[in-house]
Amino acid sequence: MSTTGDPFSVRLRQATWSEHQAAESERYVSALIAGDLDRADYATLVAQHHAIYRALETVADELRDHPVVGRFVDDRLTRLPALDADLEFLAGPDWADHLPTNPTTLAYAARIRTVGASWPAGFVAHHYTRYLGDLSGGLAIGRALSRTYRLGDGPGATFYRFAGIPDPRAYKQAYRERLDALPLDEGQRVAVVDEVRVAYRCNIAVLSELGRATGRAGEVAA
Ligand code: HEM
């Protein structure tokens, strides 16, 4: 049980872990990893990531010089060039003409942009939910997807590889120290925790919509 006396990073993780478990349990990613879906289904997920990271990285760029949030902006995290390369490889240079950006994805991207424009500390919630996840379970997911879709070390799943971050564990530790140092009062902390829950729900909605379109909706058995 977390308390308000815990470092903020600990509190954030503990207070949102049940949402994480719900996100992790969405069937779409495990169906992809198991090879139950095809490469085109995988490309559709990558296209959703493209819209989400375009929003994240546009806002990150705008907040680069912000005294508090600017500390989280780091070019080593930037995923958009990797997503461009992966999509071009998986679905051709005209991928945007035939891969949909789903309504739940548009809503998630809109949320990131709205929060980014009006509440910089709230943007940290979105930044944390995606990038710390990418540097955690995301690394293993990427290796599994590379195996399933026989992508090797080339493009296709470069989104999951952080060439500039050879030691993800150390990176995440330093990131958590930045979270702990955020100059937020109690009300703002509660609001950031709530926004992480929103971010998880956005991810669940995206995965669930993809799942419905392929008959892989719902949660995997625990
Ligand atoms: C799909 C299957 C998923 C698996 C197997 C998975 C697995 C994991 C694991 C094992 C960790 C802990 C790593 C550590 O202790 O350092 C973790 C952390 C995390 N994951 Fe996931 N995850 C999944 C999906 C997601 C999704 C969809 C999101 C949200 C976009 C997400 C966001 C996070 C975050 C933010 C953390 C860091 C929590 C913290 O330490 O503060 N994960 N994940």
Short mmCIF file of C-alpha atoms and ligand atoms in Angstrom, two decimals:
data_model
loop_
_atom_site.label_atom_id
_atom_site.label_comp_id
_atom_site.label_asym_id
_atom_site.label_seq_id
_atom_site.Cartn_x
_atom_site.Cartn_y
_atom_site.Cartn_z
CA MET A 1 0.00 0.00 0.00
CA SER A 2 1.50 3.34 -1.01
CA THR A 3 1.36 6.41 1.14
CA THR A 4 1.82 10.05 0.40
CA GLY A 5 5.22 9.77 2.17
CA ASP A 6 6.64 7.45 -0.50
CA PRO A 7 8.89 8.88 -3.21
CA PHE A 8 6.61 10.08 -5.99
CA SER A 9 7.88 7.47 -8.45
CA VAL A 10 6.95 4.67 -6.02
CA ARG A 11 3.56 6.15 -5.35
CA LEU A 12 2.90 6.63 -9.07
CA ARG A 13 3.76 3.04 -9.88
CA GLN A 14 1.80 1.55 -6.99
CA ALA A 15 -1.26 3.74 -7.43
CA THR A 16 -1.57 2.85 -11.11
CA TRP A 17 -0.39 -0.78 -11.18
CA SER A 18 -3.90 -2.20 -11.44
CA GLU A 19 -4.42 -0.09 -14.57
CA HIS A 20 -1.09 -1.42 -15.84
CA GLN A 21 -2.25 -4.97 -15.27
CA ALA A 22 -5.43 -4.25 -17.21
CA ALA A 23 -3.37 -2.82 -20.08
CA GLU A 24 -0.96 -5.74 -20.00
CA SER A 25 -3.89 -8.16 -20.09
CA GLU A 26 -5.37 -6.81 -23.31
CA ARG A 27 -5.29 -9.70 -25.78
CA TYR A 28 -4.11 -7.90 -28.88
CA VAL A 29 -0.41 -7.77 -28.07
CA SER A 30 -0.28 -11.33 -26.78
CA ALA A 31 -2.17 -12.51 -29.89
CA LEU A 32 0.43 -10.74 -32.04
CA ILE A 33 3.29 -12.29 -30.09
CA ALA A 34 1.70 -15.74 -30.34
CA GLY A 35 1.47 -15.37 -34.12
CA ASP A 36 -2.34 -15.52 -34.07
CA LEU A 37 -2.46 -12.33 -36.12
CA ASP A 38 -0.55 -11.44 -39.25
CA ARG A 39 2.00 -8.85 -40.17
CA ALA A 40 -0.69 -6.46 -41.43
CA ASP A 41 -2.30 -6.55 -37.98
CA TYR A 42 1.08 -5.78 -36.44
CA ALA A 43 1.51 -2.87 -38.90
CA THR A 44 -1.88 -1.52 -37.81
CA LEU A 45 -0.63 -1.37 -34.22
CA VAL A 46 2.54 0.39 -35.38
CA ALA A 47 0.40 2.98 -37.19
CA GLN A 48 -1.44 3.68 -33.92
CA HIS A 49 1.91 4.18 -32.20
CA HIS A 50 2.88 6.60 -34.94
CA ALA A 51 -0.09 8.88 -34.22
CA ILE A 52 0.46 8.62 -30.46
CA TYR A 53 4.19 9.40 -30.61
CA ARG A 54 3.67 12.19 -33.10
CA ALA A 55 1.54 13.87 -30.45
CA LEU A 56 3.93 13.01 -27.61
CA GLU A 57 7.01 14.17 -29.45
CA THR A 58 5.45 17.33 -30.85
CA VAL A 59 4.50 18.38 -27.32
CA ALA A 60 7.87 17.26 -25.92
CA ASP A 61 9.60 19.48 -28.44
CA GLU A 62 7.41 22.43 -27.47
CA LEU A 63 8.21 21.86 -23.79
CA ARG A 64 11.93 21.25 -24.28
CA ASP A 65 12.89 24.50 -22.52
CA HIS A 66 10.24 24.30 -19.82
CA PRO A 67 11.98 24.58 -16.41
CA VAL A 68 10.28 21.50 -14.95
CA VAL A 69 9.12 19.34 -17.83
CA GLY A 70 12.12 20.06 -20.05
CA ARG A 71 14.16 17.72 -17.80
CA PHE A 72 12.18 14.77 -19.16
CA VAL A 73 12.65 15.63 -22.81
CA ASP A 74 15.49 13.54 -24.20
CA ASP A 75 16.32 12.91 -27.85
CA ARG A 76 17.45 9.38 -26.96
CA LEU A 77 13.80 8.55 -26.30
CA THR A 78 12.47 9.93 -29.60
CA ARG A 79 10.56 7.15 -31.40
CA LEU A 80 9.05 8.82 -34.44
CA PRO A 81 11.96 8.21 -36.86
CA ALA A 82 11.96 4.52 -35.83
CA LEU A 83 8.21 4.30 -36.37
CA ASP A 84 8.56 5.90 -39.81
CA ALA A 85 11.21 3.36 -40.77
CA ASP A 86 9.23 0.44 -39.35
CA LEU A 87 6.04 1.43 -41.17
CA GLU A 88 7.81 2.01 -44.44
CA PHE A 89 9.34 -1.45 -44.16
CA LEU A 90 6.11 -3.18 -43.08
CA ALA A 91 3.58 -1.39 -45.27
CA GLY A 92 5.47 0.64 -47.87
CA PRO A 93 6.10 4.37 -48.24
CA ASP A 94 2.38 5.03 -48.71
CA TRP A 95 1.46 3.28 -45.46
CA ALA A 96 -0.53 6.30 -44.27
CA ASP A 97 -2.92 5.89 -47.22
CA HIS A 98 -4.03 2.42 -46.22
CA LEU A 99 -3.41 1.97 -42.50
CA PRO A 100 -6.19 3.50 -40.39
CA THR A 101 -5.71 5.76 -37.40
CA ASN A 102 -8.50 4.52 -35.18
CA PRO A 103 -10.91 6.76 -33.23
CA THR A 104 -9.47 5.66 -29.86
CA THR A 105 -5.99 6.53 -31.13
CA LEU A 106 -7.15 9.97 -32.26
CA ALA A 107 -8.74 10.51 -28.85
CA TYR A 108 -5.51 9.48 -27.07
CA ALA A 109 -3.40 11.78 -29.26
CA ALA A 110 -5.87 14.62 -28.69
CA ARG A 111 -5.65 14.12 -24.93
CA ILE A 112 -1.84 14.32 -25.06
CA ARG A 113 -1.99 17.53 -27.10
CA THR A 114 -4.63 19.15 -24.90
CA VAL A 115 -2.80 18.33 -21.67
CA GLY A 116 0.51 19.37 -23.20
CA ALA A 117 -0.87 22.75 -24.21
CA SER A 118 -2.53 23.53 -20.89
CA TRP A 119 -0.78 21.61 -18.11
CA PRO A 120 2.91 20.76 -18.50
CA ALA A 121 3.09 18.57 -15.36
CA GLY A 122 0.18 16.56 -16.73
CA PHE A 123 2.23 15.93 -19.84
CA VAL A 124 4.79 14.15 -17.64
CA ALA A 125 2.05 11.61 -16.85
CA HIS A 126 1.75 10.77 -20.55
CA HIS A 127 5.50 10.81 -21.07
CA TYR A 128 6.02 8.43 -18.14
CA THR A 129 3.26 6.00 -19.18
CA ARG A 130 4.66 5.45 -22.65
CA TYR A 131 8.43 5.80 -22.34
CA LEU A 132 8.92 4.03 -19.01
CA GLY A 133 6.68 1.27 -20.34
CA ASP A 134 8.72 1.08 -23.55
CA LEU A 135 11.89 0.76 -21.46
CA SER A 136 10.29 -1.97 -19.29
CA GLY A 137 7.97 -4.62 -20.71
CA GLY A 138 8.29 -2.97 -24.13
CA LEU A 139 11.84 -4.26 -24.59
CA ALA A 140 10.75 -7.88 -24.17
CA ILE A 141 7.64 -7.33 -26.30
CA GLY A 142 9.83 -5.97 -29.09
CA ARG A 143 12.13 -9.00 -28.99
CA ALA A 144 9.13 -11.34 -29.07
CA LEU A 145 7.50 -9.48 -31.99
CA SER A 146 10.81 -9.52 -33.89
CA ARG A 147 10.92 -13.29 -33.50
CA THR A 148 7.27 -13.86 -34.44
CA TYR A 149 7.39 -11.67 -37.55
CA ARG A 150 10.98 -12.62 -38.42
CA LEU A 151 12.20 -9.06 -38.43
CA GLY A 152 15.75 -9.75 -37.26
CA ASP A 153 17.82 -6.71 -36.40
CA GLY A 154 16.57 -4.66 -39.33
CA PRO A 155 13.57 -2.35 -39.54
CA GLY A 156 10.11 -3.49 -38.51
CA ALA A 157 10.48 -3.35 -34.74
CA THR A 158 13.13 -0.66 -34.25
CA PHE A 159 10.54 1.23 -32.21
CA TYR A 160 11.31 -1.19 -29.37
CA ARG A 161 15.08 -0.68 -29.53
CA PHE A 162 16.70 2.31 -27.86
CA ALA A 163 20.13 2.56 -29.46
CA GLY A 164 21.05 5.55 -27.31
CA ILE A 165 20.09 3.85 -24.03
CA PRO A 166 22.36 0.83 -23.53
CA ASP A 167 21.41 0.49 -19.84
CA PRO A 168 17.61 0.86 -19.55
CA ARG A 169 17.64 -0.03 -15.86
CA ALA A 170 19.99 2.86 -15.04
CA TYR A 171 18.01 5.15 -17.32
CA LYS A 172 14.74 4.29 -15.55
CA GLN A 173 16.38 4.84 -12.17
CA ALA A 174 17.50 8.33 -13.21
CA TYR A 175 14.05 8.99 -14.68
CA ARG A 176 12.42 8.00 -11.38
CA GLU A 177 14.75 10.42 -9.57
CA ARG A 178 13.48 13.17 -11.87
CA LEU A 179 9.91 12.16 -11.00
CA ASP A 180 10.78 12.29 -7.30
CA ALA A 181 12.25 15.78 -7.71
CA LEU A 182 9.17 17.24 -9.41
CA PRO A 183 8.20 20.40 -7.52
CA LEU A 184 4.51 19.53 -7.15
CA ASP A 185 2.20 20.10 -4.21
CA GLU A 186 -0.09 17.32 -3.00
CA GLY A 187 -3.03 18.38 -5.17
CA GLN A 188 -0.84 18.38 -8.27
CA ARG A 189 0.58 14.97 -7.38
CA VAL A 190 -2.89 13.51 -7.10
CA ALA A 191 -3.74 15.06 -10.46
CA VAL A 192 -0.65 13.58 -12.13
CA VAL A 193 -1.45 10.12 -10.73
CA ASP A 194 -4.98 10.50 -12.11
CA GLU A 195 -3.60 11.50 -15.50
CA VAL A 196 -1.44 8.37 -15.59
CA ARG A 197 -4.66 6.39 -15.03
CA VAL A 198 -6.18 8.28 -17.96
CA ALA A 199 -3.13 7.43 -20.09
CA TYR A 200 -3.44 3.73 -19.23
CA ARG A 201 -7.14 3.83 -20.09
CA CYS A 202 -6.30 5.42 -23.43
CA ASN A 203 -3.88 2.56 -24.13
CA ILE A 204 -6.45 -0.02 -23.10
CA ALA A 205 -9.00 1.61 -25.41
CA VAL A 206 -6.56 1.55 -28.35
CA LEU A 207 -5.67 -2.11 -27.80
CA SER A 208 -9.26 -3.09 -27.21
CA GLU A 209 -10.41 -1.37 -30.42
CA LEU A 210 -7.69 -3.18 -32.38
CA GLY A 211 -8.79 -6.39 -30.70
CA ARG A 212 -12.44 -5.91 -31.63
CA ALA A 213 -11.49 -5.37 -35.27
CA THR A 214 -9.68 -8.72 -35.35
CA GLY A 215 -11.88 -10.75 -33.02
CA ARG A 216 -9.23 -10.57 -30.28
CA ALA A 217 -11.00 -8.30 -27.82
CA GLY A 218 -10.92 -8.70 -24.06
CA GLU A 219 -8.36 -9.75 -21.54
CA VAL A 220 -6.11 -12.77 -21.52
CA ALA A 221 -6.68 -15.21 -18.67
CA ALA A 222 -4.47 -14.44 -15.68
C1 HEM B 1 1.41 -5.78 -23.28
C2 HEM B 1 2.03 -6.34 -22.33
C3 HEM B 1 2.88 -5.67 -21.26
C4 HEM B 1 3.82 -6.31 -20.55
C5 HEM B 1 4.22 -7.76 -20.67
C6 HEM B 1 4.39 -5.34 -19.63
C7 HEM B 1 5.37 -5.63 -18.70
C8 HEM B 1 5.92 -4.74 -17.83
C9 HEM B 1 6.89 -5.09 -16.79
C10 HEM B 1 7.46 -6.48 -16.56
C11 HEM B 1 7.19 -3.96 -16.13
C12 HEM B 1 8.09 -3.83 -14.91
C13 HEM B 1 9.51 -3.58 -15.31
C14 HEM B 1 10.34 -3.08 -14.14
O1 HEM B 1 10.10 -3.50 -13.01
O2 HEM B 1 11.21 -2.27 -14.36
C15 HEM B 1 6.44 -2.90 -16.73
C16 HEM B 1 6.50 -1.62 -16.35
C17 HEM B 1 5.79 -0.61 -16.93
N1 HEM B 1 4.87 -0.72 -17.96
FE1 HEM B 1 4.31 -2.41 -18.86
N2 HEM B 1 3.81 -4.14 -19.81
C18 HEM B 1 2.87 -4.28 -20.80
C19 HEM B 1 2.04 -3.31 -21.30
C20 HEM B 1 2.11 -1.99 -20.95
C21 HEM B 1 1.29 -0.95 -21.51
C22 HEM B 1 0.21 -1.13 -22.60
C23 HEM B 1 1.67 0.22 -20.91
C24 HEM B 1 1.16 1.60 -21.16
C25 HEM B 1 1.39 2.22 -22.27
C26 HEM B 1 2.74 -0.10 -19.98
C27 HEM B 1 3.40 0.82 -19.18
C28 HEM B 1 4.35 0.51 -18.22
C29 HEM B 1 4.99 1.48 -17.35
C30 HEM B 1 4.73 2.97 -17.31
C31 HEM B 1 5.88 0.78 -16.54
C32 HEM B 1 6.80 1.36 -15.49
C33 HEM B 1 6.16 1.36 -14.12
C34 HEM B 1 7.12 1.95 -13.10
O3 HEM B 1 8.10 1.30 -12.78
O4 HEM B 1 6.85 3.06 -12.63
N3 HEM B 1 2.97 -1.44 -20.02
N4 HEM B 1 5.68 -3.41 -17.77
#
